Short mmCIF file of N, CA and C in Angstrom, two decimals:
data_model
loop_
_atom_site.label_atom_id
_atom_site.label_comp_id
_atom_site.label_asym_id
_atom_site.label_seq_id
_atom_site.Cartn_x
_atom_site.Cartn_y
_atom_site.Cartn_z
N UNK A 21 -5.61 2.24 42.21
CA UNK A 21 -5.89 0.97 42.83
C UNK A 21 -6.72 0.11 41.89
N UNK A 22 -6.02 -1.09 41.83
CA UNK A 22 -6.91 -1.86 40.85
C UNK A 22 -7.66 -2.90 41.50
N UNK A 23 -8.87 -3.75 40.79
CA UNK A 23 -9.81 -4.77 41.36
C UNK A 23 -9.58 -6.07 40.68
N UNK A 24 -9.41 -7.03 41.53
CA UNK A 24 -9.20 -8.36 41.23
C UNK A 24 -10.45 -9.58 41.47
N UNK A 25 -11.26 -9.39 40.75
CA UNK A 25 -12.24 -10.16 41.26
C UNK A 25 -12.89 -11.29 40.49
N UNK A 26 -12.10 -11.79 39.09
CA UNK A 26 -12.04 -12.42 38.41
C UNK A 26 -11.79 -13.83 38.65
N UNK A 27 -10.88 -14.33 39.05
CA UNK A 27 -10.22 -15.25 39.56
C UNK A 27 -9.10 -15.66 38.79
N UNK A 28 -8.61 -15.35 37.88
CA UNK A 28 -7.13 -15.37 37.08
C UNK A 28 -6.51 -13.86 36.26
N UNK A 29 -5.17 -13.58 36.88
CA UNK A 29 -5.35 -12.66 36.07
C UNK A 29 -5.52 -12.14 34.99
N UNK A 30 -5.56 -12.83 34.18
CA UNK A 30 -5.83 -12.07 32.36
C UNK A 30 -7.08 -11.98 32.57
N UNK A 31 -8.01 -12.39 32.60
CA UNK A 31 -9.04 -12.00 32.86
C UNK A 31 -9.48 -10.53 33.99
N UNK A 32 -8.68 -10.29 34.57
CA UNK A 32 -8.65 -8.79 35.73
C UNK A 32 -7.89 -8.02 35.00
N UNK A 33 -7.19 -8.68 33.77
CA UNK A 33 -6.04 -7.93 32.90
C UNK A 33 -7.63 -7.03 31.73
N UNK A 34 -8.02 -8.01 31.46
CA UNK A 34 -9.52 -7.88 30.46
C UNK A 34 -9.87 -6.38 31.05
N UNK A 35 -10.23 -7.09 32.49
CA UNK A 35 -11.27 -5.61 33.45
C UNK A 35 -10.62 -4.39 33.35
N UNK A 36 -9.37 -4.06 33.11
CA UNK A 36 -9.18 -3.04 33.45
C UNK A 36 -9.46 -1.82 32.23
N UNK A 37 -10.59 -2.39 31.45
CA UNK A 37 -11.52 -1.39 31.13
C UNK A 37 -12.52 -1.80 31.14
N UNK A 38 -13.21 -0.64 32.21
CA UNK A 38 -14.66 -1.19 32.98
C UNK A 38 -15.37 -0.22 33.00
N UNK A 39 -16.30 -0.91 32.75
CA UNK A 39 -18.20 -0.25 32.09
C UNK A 39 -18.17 -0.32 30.41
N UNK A 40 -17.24 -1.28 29.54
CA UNK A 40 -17.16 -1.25 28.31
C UNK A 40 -18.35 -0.74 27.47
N UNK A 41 -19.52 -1.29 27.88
CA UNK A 41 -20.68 -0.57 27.07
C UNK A 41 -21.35 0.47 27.35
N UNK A 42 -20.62 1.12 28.60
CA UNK A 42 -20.94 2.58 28.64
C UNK A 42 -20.36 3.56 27.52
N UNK A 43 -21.39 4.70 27.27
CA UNK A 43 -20.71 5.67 26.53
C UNK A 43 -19.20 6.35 26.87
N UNK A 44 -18.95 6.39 27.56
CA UNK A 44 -17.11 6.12 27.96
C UNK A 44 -17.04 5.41 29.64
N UNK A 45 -16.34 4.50 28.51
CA UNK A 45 -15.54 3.58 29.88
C UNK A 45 -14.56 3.64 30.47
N UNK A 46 -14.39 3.56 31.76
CA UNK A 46 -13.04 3.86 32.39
C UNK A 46 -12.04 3.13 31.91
N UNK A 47 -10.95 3.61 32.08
CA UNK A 47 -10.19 3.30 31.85
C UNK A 47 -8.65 2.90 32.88
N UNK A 48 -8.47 1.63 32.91
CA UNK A 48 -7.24 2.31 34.56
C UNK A 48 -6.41 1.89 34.05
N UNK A 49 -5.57 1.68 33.01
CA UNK A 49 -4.94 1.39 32.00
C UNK A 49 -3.88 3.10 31.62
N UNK A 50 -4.10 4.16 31.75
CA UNK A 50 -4.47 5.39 31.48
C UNK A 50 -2.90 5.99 31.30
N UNK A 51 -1.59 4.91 31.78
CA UNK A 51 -0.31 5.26 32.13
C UNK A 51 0.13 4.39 32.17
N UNK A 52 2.01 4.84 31.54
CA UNK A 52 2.49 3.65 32.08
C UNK A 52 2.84 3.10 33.57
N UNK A 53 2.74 3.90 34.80
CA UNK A 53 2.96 3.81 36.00
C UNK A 53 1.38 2.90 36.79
N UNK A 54 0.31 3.46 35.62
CA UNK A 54 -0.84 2.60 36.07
C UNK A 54 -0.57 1.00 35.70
N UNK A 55 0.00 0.51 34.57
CA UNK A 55 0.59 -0.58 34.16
C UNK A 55 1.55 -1.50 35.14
N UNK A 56 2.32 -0.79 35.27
CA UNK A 56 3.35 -0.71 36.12
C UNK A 56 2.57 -1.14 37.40
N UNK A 57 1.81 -0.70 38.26
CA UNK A 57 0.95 -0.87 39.24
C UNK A 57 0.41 -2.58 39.18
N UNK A 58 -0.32 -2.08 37.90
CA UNK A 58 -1.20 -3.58 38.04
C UNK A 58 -0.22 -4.90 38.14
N UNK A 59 0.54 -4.85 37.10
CA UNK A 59 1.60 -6.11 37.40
C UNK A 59 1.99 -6.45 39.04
N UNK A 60 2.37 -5.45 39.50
CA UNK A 60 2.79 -5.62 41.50
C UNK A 60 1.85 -6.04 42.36
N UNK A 61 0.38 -5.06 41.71
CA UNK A 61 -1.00 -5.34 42.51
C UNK A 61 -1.77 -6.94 42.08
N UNK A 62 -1.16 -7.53 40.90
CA UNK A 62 -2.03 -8.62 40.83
C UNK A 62 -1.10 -9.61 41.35
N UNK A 63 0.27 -9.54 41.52
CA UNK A 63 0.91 -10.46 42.48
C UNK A 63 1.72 -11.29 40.91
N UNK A 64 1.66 -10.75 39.84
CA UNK A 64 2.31 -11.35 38.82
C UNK A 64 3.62 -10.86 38.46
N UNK A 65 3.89 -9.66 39.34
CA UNK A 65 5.86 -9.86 39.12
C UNK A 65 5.52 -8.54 40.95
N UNK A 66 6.44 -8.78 41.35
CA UNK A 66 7.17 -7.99 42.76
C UNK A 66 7.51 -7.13 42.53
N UNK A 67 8.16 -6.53 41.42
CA UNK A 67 9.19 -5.03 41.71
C UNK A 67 8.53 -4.98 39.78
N UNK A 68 8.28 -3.68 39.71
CA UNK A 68 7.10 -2.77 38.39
C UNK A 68 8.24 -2.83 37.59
N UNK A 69 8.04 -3.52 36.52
CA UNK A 69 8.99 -3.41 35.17
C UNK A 69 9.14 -2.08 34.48
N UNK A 70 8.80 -1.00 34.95
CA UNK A 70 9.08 -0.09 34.69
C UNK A 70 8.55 0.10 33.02
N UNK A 71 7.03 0.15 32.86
CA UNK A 71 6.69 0.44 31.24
C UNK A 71 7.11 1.80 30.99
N UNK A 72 6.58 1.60 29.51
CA UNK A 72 7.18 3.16 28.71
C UNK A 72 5.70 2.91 27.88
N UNK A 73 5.26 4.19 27.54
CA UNK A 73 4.34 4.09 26.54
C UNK A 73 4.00 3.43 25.32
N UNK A 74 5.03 2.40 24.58
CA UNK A 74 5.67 2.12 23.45
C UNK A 74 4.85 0.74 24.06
N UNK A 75 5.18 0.23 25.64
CA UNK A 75 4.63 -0.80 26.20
C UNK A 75 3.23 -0.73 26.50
N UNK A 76 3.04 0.06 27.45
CA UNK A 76 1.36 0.42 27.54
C UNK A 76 0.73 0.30 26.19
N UNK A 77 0.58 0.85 24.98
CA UNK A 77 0.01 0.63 23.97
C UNK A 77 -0.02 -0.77 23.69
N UNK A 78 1.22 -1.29 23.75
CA UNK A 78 1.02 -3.10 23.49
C UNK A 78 0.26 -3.10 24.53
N UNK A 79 0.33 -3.30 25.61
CA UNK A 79 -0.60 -4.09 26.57
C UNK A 79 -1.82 -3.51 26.20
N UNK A 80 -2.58 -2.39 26.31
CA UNK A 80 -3.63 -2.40 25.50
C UNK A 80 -4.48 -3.04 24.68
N UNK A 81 -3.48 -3.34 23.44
CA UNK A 81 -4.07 -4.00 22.08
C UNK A 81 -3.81 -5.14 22.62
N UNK A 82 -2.98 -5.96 23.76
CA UNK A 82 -3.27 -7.43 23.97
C UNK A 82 -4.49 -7.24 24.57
N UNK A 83 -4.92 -6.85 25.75
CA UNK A 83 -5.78 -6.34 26.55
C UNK A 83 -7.10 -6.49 25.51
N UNK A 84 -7.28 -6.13 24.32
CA UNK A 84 -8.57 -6.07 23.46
C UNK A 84 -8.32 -7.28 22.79
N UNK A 85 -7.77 -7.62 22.33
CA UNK A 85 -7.52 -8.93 21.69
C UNK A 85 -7.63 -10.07 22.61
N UNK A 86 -7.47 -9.70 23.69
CA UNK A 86 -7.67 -11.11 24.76
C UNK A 86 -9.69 -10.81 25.28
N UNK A 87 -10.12 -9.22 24.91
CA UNK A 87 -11.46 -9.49 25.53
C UNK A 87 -11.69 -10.06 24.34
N UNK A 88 -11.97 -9.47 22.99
CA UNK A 88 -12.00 -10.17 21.64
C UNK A 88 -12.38 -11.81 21.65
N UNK A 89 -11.34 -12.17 22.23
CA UNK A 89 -11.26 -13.98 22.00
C UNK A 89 -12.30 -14.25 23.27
N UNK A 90 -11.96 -13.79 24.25
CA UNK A 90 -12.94 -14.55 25.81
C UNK A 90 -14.54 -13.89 25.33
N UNK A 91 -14.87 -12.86 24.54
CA UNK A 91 -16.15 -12.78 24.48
C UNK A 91 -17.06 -13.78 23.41
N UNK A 92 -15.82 -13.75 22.27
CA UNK A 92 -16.14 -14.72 21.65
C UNK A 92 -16.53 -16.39 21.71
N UNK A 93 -15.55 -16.97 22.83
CA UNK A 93 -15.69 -18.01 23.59
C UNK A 93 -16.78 -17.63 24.41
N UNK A 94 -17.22 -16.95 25.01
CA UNK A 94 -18.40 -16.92 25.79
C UNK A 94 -19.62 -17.50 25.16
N UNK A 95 -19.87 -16.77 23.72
CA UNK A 95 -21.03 -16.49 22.73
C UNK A 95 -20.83 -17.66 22.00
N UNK A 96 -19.83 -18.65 22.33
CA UNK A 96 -19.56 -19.63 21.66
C UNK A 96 -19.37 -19.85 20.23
N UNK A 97 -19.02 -18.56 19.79
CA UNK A 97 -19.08 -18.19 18.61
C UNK A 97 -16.70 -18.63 18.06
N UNK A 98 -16.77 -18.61 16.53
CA UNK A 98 -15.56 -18.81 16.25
C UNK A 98 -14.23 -17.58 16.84
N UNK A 99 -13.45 -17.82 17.28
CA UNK A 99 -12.51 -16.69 17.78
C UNK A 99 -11.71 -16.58 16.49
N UNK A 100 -12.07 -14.43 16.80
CA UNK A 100 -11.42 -13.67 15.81
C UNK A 100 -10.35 -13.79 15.41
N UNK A 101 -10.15 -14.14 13.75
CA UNK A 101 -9.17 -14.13 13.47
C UNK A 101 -7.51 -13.40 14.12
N UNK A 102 -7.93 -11.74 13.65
CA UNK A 102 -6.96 -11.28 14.07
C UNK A 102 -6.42 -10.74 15.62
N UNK A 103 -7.54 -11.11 16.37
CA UNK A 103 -7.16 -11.14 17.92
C UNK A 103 -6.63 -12.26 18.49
N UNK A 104 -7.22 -13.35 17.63
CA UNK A 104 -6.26 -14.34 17.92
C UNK A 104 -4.59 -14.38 17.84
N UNK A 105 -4.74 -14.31 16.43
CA UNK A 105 -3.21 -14.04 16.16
C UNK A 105 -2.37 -13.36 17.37
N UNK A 106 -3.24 -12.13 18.34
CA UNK A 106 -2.54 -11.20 18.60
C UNK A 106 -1.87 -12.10 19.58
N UNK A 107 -3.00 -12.40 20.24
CA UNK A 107 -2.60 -13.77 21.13
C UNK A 107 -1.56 -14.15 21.45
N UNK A 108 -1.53 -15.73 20.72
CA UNK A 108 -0.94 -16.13 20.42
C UNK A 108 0.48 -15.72 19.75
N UNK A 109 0.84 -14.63 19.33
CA UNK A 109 1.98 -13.60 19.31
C UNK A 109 2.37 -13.22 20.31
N UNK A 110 1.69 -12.92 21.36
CA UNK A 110 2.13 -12.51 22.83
C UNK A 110 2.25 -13.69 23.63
N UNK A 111 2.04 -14.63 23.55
CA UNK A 111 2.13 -15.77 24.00
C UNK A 111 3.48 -16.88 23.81
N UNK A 112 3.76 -16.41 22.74
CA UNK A 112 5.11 -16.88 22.35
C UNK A 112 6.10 -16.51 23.06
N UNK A 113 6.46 -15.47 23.47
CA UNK A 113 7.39 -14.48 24.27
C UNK A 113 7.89 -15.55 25.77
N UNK A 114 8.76 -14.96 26.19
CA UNK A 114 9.60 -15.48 27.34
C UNK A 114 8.21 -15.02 28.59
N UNK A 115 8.54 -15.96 29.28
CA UNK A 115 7.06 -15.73 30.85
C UNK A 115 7.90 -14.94 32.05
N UNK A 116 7.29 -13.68 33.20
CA UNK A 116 7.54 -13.39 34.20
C UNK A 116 8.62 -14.63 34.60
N UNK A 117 9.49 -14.18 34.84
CA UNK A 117 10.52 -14.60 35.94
C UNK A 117 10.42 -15.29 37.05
N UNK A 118 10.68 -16.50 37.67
CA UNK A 118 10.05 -17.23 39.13
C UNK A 118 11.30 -17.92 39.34
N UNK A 119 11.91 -17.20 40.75
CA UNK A 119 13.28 -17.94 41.27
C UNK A 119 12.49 -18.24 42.77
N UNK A 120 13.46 -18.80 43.35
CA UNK A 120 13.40 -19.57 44.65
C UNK A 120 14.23 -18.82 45.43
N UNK A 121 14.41 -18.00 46.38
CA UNK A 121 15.87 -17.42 47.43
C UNK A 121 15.40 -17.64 49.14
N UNK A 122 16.23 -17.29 49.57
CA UNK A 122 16.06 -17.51 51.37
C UNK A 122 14.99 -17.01 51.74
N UNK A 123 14.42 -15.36 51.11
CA UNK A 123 13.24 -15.08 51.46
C UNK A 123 12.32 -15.55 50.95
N UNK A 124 12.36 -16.38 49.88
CA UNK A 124 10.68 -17.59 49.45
C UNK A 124 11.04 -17.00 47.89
N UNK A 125 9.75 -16.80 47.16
CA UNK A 125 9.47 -16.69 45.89
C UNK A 125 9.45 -15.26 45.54
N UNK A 126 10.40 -15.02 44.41
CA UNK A 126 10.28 -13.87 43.32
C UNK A 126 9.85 -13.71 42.05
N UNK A 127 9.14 -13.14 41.49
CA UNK A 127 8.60 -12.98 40.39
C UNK A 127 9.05 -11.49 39.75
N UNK A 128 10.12 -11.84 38.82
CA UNK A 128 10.56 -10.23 38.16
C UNK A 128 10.27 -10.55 36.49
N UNK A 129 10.37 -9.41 35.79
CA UNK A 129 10.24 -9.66 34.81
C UNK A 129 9.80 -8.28 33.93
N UNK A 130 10.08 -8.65 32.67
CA UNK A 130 9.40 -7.04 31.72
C UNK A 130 8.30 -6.82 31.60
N UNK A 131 7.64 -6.04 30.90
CA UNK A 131 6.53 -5.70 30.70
C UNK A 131 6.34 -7.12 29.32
N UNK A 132 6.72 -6.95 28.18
CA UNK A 132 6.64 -7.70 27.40
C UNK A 132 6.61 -9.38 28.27
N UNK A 133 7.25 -9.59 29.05
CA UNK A 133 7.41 -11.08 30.03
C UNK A 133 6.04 -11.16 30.78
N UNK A 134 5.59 -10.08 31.22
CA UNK A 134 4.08 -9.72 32.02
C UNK A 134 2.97 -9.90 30.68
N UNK A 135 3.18 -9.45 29.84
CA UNK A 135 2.11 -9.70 28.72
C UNK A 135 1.73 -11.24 28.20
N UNK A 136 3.26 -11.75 28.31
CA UNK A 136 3.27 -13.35 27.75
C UNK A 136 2.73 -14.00 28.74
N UNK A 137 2.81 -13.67 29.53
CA UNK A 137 2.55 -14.67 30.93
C UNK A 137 0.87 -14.50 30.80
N UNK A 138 0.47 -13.26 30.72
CA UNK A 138 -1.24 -13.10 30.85
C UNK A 138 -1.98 -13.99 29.22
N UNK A 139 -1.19 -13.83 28.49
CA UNK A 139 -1.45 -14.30 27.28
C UNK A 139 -1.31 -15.86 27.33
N UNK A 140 -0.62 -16.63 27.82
CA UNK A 140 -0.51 -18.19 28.00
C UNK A 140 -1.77 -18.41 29.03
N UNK A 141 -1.67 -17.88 29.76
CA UNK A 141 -2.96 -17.88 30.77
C UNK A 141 -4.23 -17.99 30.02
N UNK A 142 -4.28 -17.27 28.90
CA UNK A 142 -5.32 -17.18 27.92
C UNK A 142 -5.52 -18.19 27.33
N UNK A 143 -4.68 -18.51 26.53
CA UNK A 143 -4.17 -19.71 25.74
C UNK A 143 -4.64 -21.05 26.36
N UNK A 144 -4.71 -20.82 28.03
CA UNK A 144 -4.80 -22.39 28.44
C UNK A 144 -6.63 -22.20 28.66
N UNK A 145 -6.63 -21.09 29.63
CA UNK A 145 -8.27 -21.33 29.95
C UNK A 145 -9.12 -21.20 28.48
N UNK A 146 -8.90 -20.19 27.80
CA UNK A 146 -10.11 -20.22 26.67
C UNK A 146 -10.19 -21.62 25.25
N UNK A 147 -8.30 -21.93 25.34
CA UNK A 147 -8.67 -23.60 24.99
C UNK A 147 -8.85 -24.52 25.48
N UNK A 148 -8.80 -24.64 27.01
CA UNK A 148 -9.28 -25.85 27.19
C UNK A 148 -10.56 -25.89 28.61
N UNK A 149 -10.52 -26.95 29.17
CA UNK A 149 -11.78 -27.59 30.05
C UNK A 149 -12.49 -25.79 30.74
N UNK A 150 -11.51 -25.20 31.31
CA UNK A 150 -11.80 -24.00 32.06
C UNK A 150 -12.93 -23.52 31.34
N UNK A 151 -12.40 -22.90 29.35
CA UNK A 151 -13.74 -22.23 28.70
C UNK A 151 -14.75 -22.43 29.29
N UNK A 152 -15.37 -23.61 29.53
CA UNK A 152 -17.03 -23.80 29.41
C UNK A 152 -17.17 -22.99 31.86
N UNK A 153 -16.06 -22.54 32.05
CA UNK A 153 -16.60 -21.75 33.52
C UNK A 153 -16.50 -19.79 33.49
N UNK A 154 -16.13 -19.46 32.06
CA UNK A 154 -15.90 -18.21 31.79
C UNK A 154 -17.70 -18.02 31.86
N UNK A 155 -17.98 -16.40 32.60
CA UNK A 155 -19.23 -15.92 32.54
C UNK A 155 -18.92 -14.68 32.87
N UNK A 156 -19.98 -13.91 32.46
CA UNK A 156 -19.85 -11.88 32.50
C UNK A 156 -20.80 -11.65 33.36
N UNK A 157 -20.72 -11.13 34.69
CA UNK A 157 -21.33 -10.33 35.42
C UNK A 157 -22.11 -9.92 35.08
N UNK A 158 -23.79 -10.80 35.63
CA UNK A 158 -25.15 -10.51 35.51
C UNK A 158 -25.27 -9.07 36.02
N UNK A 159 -24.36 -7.87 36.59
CA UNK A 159 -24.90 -6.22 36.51
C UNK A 159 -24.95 -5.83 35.07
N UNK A 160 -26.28 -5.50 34.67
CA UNK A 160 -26.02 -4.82 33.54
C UNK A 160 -24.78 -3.66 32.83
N UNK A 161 -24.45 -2.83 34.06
CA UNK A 161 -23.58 -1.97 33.51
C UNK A 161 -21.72 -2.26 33.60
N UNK A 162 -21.67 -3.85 34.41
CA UNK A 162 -20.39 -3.93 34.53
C UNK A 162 -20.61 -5.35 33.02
N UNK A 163 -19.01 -5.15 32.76
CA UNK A 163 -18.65 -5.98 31.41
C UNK A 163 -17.66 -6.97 32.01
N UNK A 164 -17.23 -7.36 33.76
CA UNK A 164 -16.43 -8.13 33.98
C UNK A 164 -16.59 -9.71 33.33
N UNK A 165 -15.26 -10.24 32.99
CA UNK A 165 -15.89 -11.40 33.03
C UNK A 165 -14.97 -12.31 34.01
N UNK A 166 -15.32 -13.55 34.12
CA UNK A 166 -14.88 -14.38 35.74
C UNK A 166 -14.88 -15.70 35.32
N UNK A 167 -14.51 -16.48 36.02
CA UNK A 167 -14.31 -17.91 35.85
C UNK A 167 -15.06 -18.31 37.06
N UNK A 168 -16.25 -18.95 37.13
CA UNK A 168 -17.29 -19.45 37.76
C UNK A 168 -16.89 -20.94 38.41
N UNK A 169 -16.26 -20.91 39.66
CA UNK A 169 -16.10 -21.95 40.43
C UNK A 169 -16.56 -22.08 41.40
N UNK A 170 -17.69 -21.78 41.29
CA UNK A 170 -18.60 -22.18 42.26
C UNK A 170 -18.85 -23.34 42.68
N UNK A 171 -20.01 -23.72 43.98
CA UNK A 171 -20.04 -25.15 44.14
C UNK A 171 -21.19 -25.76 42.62
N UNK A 172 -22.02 -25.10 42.90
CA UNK A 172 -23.40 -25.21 41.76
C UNK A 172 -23.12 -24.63 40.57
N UNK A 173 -22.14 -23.82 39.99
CA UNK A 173 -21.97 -23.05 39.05
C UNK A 173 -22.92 -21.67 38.86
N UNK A 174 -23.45 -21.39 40.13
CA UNK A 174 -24.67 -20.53 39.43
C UNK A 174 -24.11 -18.89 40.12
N UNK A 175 -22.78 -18.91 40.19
CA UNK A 175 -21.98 -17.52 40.55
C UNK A 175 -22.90 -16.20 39.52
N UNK A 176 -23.54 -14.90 39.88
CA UNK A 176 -23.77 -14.13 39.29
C UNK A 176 -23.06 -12.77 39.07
N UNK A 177 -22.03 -12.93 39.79
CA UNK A 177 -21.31 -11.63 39.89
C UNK A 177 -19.75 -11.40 39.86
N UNK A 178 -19.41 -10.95 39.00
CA UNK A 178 -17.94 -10.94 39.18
C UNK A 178 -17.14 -10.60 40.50
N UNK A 179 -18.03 -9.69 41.78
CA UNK A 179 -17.47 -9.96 42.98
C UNK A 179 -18.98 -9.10 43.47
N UNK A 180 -18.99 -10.09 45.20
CA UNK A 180 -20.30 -9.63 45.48
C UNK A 180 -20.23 -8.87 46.63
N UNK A 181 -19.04 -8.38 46.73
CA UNK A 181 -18.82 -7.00 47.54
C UNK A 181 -19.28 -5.79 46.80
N UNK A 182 -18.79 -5.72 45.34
CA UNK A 182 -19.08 -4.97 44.57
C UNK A 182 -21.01 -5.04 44.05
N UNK A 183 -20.56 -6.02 42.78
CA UNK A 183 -21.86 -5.77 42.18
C UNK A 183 -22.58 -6.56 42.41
N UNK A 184 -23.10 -7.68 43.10
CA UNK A 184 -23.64 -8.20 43.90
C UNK A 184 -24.33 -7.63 45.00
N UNK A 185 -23.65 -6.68 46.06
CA UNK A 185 -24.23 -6.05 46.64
C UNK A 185 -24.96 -4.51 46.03
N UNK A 186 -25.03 -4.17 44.81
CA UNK A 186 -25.49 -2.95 44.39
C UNK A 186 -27.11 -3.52 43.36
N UNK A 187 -26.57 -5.12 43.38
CA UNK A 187 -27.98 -5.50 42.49
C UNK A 187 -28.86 -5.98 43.57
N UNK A 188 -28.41 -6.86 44.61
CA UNK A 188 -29.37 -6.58 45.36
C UNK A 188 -30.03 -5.26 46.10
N UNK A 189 -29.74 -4.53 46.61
CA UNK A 189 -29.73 -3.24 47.03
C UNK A 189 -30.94 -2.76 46.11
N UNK A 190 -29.95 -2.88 44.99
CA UNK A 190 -31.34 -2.23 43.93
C UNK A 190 -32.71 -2.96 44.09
N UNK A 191 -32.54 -4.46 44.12
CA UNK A 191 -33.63 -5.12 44.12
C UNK A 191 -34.73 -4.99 45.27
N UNK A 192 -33.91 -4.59 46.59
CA UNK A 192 -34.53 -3.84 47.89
C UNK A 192 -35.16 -2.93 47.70
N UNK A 193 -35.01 -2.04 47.06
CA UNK A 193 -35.14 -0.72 47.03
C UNK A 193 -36.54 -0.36 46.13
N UNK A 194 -36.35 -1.63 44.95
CA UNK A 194 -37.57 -1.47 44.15
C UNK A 194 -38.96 -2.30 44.80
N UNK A 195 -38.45 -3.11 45.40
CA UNK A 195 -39.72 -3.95 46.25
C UNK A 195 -40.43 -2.84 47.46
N UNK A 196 -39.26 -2.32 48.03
CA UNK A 196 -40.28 -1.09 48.60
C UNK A 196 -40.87 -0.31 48.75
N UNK A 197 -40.21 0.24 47.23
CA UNK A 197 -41.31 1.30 46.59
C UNK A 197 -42.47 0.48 46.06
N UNK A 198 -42.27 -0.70 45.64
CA UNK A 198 -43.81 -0.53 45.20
C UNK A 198 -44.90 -1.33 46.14
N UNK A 199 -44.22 -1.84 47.39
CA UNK A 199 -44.86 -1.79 48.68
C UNK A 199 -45.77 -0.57 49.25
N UNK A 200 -44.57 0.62 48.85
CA UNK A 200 -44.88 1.97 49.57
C UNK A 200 -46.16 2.77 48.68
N UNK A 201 -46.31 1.88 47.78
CA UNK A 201 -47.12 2.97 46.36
C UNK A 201 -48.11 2.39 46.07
#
């Protein structure tokens, strides 16, 4: 089961290796059937393009090459040469599939068509107006990052079911001990 709490997917594409600066980070990436998953679960194609490992490894190295560039845009620093490239290489490619039929909207498509599609997505928010709403989840131990559309901009958490509710909690927890002490 994967978590969407980003607000676009390449960016939930990013998350799906989480706790990056832990000494090992999860990984839900781990298969191609986990791949396969995420595409259906983020609502970016209907029926699992069926990866092969040959694919999972690409999505991967887009997957790092897309945190690569969004961390870099964060730090406002120049985006990496060669993650860029990767980019923009995956970006070129044909996009997920979108027809119209009696039952409403379909979205089919390959794995390589699922990559381009997360990669243009990239392409638009980290070049243009969006960049300056990309931010990383004030929990120290999560590395999400999110697009901050808030009313005030002052969003701290990539979702506050999750880590939102575990930083406050914490913050409870320490005020009472030293109430109690």
């Amino acid at each position: 089961m994967h978590a969407f709490p980003c607000g676009t997917p390449f960016l939930d594409f990013v998350g799906t290796l989480r706790a990056r600066r832990n000494a090992e980070p999860t990984e839900m990436l781990a298969s191609p059937q986990a791949l396969d998953d995420w595409f259906v679960e983020s609502g970016l194609m209907d029926v699992a393009p069926g990866a092969d490992h040959a694919e999972l490894a690409t999505a991967v190295s887009l997957r790092e090459a897309l945190y690569s560039v969004t961390a870099a845009a964060l730090a406002r620093e120049s985006l990496p040469a060669d993650a860029l490239a990767e980019v923009n290489r995956q970006a070129t490619g044909l996009p997920v599939q979108v027809q119209l039929g009696d039952e409403g909207t379909t979205r089919t498509g390959s794995v390589s068509q699922g990559l381009a599609t997360l990669a243009r997505e990239a392409v638009e928010i980290v070049g243009g107006a969006e960049a300056d709403l990309l931010r990383e989840c004030s929990r120290p131990e999560c590395t999400q990052t999110y697009l901050d559309r808030s009313r005030g901009r002052r969003r701290e958490w990539c979702a506050m079911e999750t880590c939102g509710n575990r930083v406050k909690a914490a913050a409870y927890r320490a005020r009472r001990r030293s109430q109690n002490a």
